[in-house]
Coordinates of C-alpha atoms and ligand atoms in Angstrom, one line a residue:
X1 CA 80.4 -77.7 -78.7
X2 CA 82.5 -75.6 -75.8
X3 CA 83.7 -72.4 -77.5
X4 CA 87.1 -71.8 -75.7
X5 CA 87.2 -68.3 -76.9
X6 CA 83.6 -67.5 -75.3
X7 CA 83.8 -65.0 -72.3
X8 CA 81.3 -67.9 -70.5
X9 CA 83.3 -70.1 -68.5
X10 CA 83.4 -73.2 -70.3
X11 CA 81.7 -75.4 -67.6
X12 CA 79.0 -72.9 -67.5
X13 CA 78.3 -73.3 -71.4
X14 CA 78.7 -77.4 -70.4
X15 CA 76.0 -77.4 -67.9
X16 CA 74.3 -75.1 -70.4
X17 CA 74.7 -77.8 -73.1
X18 CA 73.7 -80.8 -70.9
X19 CA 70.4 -78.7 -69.7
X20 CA 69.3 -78.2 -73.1
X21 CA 69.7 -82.0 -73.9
X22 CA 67.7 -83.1 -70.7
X23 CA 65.2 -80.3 -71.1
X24 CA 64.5 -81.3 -75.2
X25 CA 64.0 -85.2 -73.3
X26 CA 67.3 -86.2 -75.2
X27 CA 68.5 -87.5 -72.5
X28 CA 66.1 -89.2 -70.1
X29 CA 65.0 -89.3 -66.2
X30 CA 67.6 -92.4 -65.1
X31 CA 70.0 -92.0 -68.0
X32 CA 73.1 -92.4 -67.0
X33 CA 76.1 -89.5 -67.9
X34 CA 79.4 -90.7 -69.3
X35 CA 82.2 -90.9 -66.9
X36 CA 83.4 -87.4 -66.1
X37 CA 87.1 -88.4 -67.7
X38 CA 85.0 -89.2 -70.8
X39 CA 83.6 -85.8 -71.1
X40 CA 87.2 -84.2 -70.0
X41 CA 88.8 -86.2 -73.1
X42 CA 86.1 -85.5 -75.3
X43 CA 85.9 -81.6 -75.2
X44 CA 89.7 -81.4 -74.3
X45 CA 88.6 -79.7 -70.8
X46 CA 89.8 -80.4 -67.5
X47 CA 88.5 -82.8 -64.9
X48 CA 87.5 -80.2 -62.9
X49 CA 86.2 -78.0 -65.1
X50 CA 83.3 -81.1 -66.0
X51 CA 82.7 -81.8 -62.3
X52 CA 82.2 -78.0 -61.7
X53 CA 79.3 -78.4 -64.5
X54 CA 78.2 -81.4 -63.2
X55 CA 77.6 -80.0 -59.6
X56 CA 75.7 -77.2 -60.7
X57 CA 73.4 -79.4 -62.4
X58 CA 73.3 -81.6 -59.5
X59 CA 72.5 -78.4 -57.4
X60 CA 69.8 -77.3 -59.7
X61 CA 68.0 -80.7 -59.5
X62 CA 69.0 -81.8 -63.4
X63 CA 71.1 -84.8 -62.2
X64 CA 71.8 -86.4 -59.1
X65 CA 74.8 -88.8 -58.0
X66 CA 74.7 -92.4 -56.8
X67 CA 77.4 -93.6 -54.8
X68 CA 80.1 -96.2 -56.7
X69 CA 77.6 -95.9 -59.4
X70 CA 77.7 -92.7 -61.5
X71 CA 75.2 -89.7 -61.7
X72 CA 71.5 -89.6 -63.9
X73 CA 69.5 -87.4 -65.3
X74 CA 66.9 -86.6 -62.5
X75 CA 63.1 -86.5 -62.5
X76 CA 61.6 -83.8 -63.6
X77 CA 60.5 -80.7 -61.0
X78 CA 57.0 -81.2 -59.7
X79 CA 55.5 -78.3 -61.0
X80 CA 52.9 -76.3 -58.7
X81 CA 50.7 -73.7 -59.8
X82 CA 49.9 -71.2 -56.9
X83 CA 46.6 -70.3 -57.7
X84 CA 44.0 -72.2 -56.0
X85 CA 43.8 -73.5 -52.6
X86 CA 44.5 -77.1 -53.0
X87 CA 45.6 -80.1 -50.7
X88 CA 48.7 -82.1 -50.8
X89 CA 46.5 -85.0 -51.6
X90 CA 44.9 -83.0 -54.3
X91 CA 48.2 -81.8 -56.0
X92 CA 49.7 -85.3 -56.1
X93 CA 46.5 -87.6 -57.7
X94 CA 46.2 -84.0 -60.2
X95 CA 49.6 -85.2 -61.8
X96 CA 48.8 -88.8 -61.3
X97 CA 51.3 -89.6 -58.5
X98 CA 50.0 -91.4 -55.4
X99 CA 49.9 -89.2 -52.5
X100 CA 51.2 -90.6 -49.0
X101 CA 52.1 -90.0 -45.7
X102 CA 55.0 -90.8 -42.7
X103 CA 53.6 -89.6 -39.9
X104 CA 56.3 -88.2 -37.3
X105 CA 53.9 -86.2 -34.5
X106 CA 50.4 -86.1 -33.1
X107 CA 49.8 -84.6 -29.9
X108 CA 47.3 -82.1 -28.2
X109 CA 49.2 -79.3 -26.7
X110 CA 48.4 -76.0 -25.6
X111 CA 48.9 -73.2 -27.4
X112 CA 51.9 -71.2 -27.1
X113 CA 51.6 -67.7 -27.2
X114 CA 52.7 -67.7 -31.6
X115 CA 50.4 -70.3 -32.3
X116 CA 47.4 -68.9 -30.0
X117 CA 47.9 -65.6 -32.1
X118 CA 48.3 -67.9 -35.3
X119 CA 45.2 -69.3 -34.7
X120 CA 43.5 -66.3 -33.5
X121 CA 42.3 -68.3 -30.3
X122 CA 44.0 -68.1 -26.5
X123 CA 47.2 -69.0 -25.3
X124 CA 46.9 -72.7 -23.5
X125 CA 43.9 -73.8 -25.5
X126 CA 44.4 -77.4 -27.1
X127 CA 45.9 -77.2 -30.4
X128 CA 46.9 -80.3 -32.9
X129 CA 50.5 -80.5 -33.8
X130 CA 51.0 -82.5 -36.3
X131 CA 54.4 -83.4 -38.3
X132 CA 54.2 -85.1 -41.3
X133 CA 56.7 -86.0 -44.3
X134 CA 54.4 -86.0 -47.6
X135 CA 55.2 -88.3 -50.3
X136 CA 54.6 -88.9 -53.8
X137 CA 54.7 -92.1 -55.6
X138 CA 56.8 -93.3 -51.7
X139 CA 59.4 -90.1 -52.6
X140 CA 59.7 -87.8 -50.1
X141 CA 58.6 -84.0 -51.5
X142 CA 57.5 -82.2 -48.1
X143 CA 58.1 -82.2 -44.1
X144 CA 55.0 -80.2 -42.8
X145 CA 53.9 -79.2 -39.1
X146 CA 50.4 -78.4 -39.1
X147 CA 48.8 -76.5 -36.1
X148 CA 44.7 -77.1 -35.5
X149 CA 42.4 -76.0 -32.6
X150 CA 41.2 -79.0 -31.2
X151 CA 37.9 -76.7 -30.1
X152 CA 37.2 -76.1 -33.7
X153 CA 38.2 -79.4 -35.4
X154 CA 36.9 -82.3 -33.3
X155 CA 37.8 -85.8 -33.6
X156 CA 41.0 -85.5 -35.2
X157 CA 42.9 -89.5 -34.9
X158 CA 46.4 -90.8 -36.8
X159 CA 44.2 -92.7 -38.8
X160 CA 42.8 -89.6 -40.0
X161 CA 45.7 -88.0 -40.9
X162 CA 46.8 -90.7 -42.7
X163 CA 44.8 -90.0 -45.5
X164 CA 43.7 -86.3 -46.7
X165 CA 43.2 -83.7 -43.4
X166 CA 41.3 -81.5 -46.1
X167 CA 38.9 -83.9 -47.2
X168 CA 37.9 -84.8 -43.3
X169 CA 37.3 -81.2 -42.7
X170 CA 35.1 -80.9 -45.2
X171 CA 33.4 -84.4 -46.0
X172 CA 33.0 -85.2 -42.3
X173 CA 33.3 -81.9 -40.5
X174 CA 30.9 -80.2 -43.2
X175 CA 33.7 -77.3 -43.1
X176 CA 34.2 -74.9 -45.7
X177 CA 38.1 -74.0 -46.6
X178 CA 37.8 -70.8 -48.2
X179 CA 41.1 -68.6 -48.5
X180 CA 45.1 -69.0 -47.8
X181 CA 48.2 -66.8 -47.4
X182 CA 51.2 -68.1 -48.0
X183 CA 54.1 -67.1 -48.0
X184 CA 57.2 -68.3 -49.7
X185 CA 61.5 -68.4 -48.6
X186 CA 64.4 -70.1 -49.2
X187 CA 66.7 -72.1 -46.4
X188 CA 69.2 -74.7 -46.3
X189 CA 67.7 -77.9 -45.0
X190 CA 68.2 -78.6 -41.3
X191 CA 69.2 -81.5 -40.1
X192 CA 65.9 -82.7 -39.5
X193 CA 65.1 -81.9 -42.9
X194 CA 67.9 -83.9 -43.8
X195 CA 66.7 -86.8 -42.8
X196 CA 63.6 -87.2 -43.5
X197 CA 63.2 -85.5 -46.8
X198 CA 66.6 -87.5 -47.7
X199 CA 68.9 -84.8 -48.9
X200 CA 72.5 -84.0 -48.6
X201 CA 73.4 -81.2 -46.5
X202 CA 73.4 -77.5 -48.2
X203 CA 70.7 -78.6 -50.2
X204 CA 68.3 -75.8 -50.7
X205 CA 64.6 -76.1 -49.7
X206 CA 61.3 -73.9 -50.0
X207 CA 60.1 -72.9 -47.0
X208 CA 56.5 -72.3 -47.2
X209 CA 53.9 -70.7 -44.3
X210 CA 50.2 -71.1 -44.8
X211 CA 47.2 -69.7 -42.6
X212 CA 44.4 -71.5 -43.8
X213 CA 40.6 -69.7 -43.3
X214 CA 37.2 -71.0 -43.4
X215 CA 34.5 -69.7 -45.3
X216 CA 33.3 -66.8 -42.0
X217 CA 36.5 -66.3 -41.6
X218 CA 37.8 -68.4 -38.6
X219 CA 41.2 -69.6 -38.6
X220 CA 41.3 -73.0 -39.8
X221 CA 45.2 -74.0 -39.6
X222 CA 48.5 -72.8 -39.2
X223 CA 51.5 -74.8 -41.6
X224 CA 54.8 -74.8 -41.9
X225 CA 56.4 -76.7 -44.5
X226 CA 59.4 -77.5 -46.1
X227 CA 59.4 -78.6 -50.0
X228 CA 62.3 -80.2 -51.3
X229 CA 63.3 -77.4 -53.8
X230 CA 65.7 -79.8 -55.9
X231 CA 62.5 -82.0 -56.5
X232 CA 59.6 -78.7 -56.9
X233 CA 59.0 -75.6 -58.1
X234 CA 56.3 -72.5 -57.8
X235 CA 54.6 -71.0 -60.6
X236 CA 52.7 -67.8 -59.8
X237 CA 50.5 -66.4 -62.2
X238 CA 49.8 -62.9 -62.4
X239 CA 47.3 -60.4 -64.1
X240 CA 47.4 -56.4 -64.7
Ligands
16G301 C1 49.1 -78.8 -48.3 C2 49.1 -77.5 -47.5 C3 48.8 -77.7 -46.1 C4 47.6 -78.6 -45.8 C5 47.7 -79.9 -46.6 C6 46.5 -80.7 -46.5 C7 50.9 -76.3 -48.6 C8 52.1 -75.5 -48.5 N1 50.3 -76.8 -47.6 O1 50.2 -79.6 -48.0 O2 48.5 -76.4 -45.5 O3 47.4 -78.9 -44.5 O4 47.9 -79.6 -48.0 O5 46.8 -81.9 -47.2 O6 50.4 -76.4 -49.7 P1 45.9 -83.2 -47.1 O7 44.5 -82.8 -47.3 O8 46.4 -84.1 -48.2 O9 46.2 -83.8 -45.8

């Protein structure tokens, strides 16, 4: 019901309304909405008034729009808790999607003069970079650049990266990952982005840094990755 006498804008208490109904599973992932003139005759509201709730929700990742064909109640957020140090292939099979990857990049370079100080090794010295859009169940989540000494992790292919780099440093290397930092921002998607992670422009994304260490300390990778932020969201717990 829109209360009209409310001091909430009235498409704020819609998008309210329609949050609650997807959130309670009322309305489904793939459902489709009634026809925005519906909803505008229905509560008596303007046209504009429903799209203006409908594009928050759109923003916020509840629905999304299909050309010519209507908009839908989205998937749900992938939810990821930010307590242990875990792979992408990890994260994925843990909520029973299948992980992939589209690799964009792989090349030995040498180190520029960020990376080198990344990696705690000197400028010039052969590094891995690595682009790679991660997938779940073939949707694209993540665009990630990955830097690696090439002195420390040896034998690095495509094929490899293909499948989990975690699990051929430690299965095959013998390797142990020990600790991350991370840190966590917001951006607008780049063009690159874009394309690959297929958003619209001005969509927001999470912009995530990791420096990965090994067990005595030696820096094992440098990441930078981009997580859809329509499609995924951090939970961080915390103790006093
Ligand atoms: C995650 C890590 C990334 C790591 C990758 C290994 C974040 C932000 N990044 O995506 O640092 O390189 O997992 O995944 O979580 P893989 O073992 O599946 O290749």
């Amino acid at each position: 019901m829109i209360d009209k006498s409310s001091p909430l804008p009235i498409y704020y208490q819609l998008a309210e309304q329609l949050k609650k109904r997807i959130e309670s599973g009322e309305l489904q992932p793939g459902d489709a909405l009634p026809a925005e003139r519906e909803y505008a005759e229905q509560l008596q509201i303007s046209r504009m008034t429903v799209r203006q709730a409908i594009n928050n929700l759109v923003n916020d990742g509840y629905l999304y729009r299909q050309k010519g064909k209507g908009t839908f109640v989205a998937e749900k957020k992938l939810e990821q808790q930010l307590v242990g140090l875990t792979s992408f292939t990890e994260d994925m099979k843990a909520r029973g999607l299948v992980p992939s990857s589209r690799l964009l990049h792989f090349k030995i370079v040498p180190a520029t003069d960020k990376i080198a100080d990344q990696l705690k090794i000197n400028k010039y010295e052969p590094v891995y970079e690595i682009v790679r859009i991660r997938l779940a169940d073939d949707v694209p989540m993540a665009l990630e650049t990955v830097y690696i000494s090439a002195n420390l992790v040896i034998g690095l292919t495509e094929e490899v990266i293909h499948h989990s780099l975690y699990q051929y440093i430690e299965e095959k290397l013998g390797f142990t990952i020990s600790r991350a930092t991370q840190t966590l921002e917001a951006a607008l998607a780049s063009e690159m982005e874009m394309k690959h992670l297929n958003i619209k422009k001005g969509v927001p994304i999470l912009l995530i840094e990791r420096h990965t260490f090994l067990e005595d300390g030696v820096p094992l990778e440098y990441v930078k990755s981009s997580y859809r932020a329509d499609r995924y969201k951090f939970t961080i717990n915390m103790n006093r």
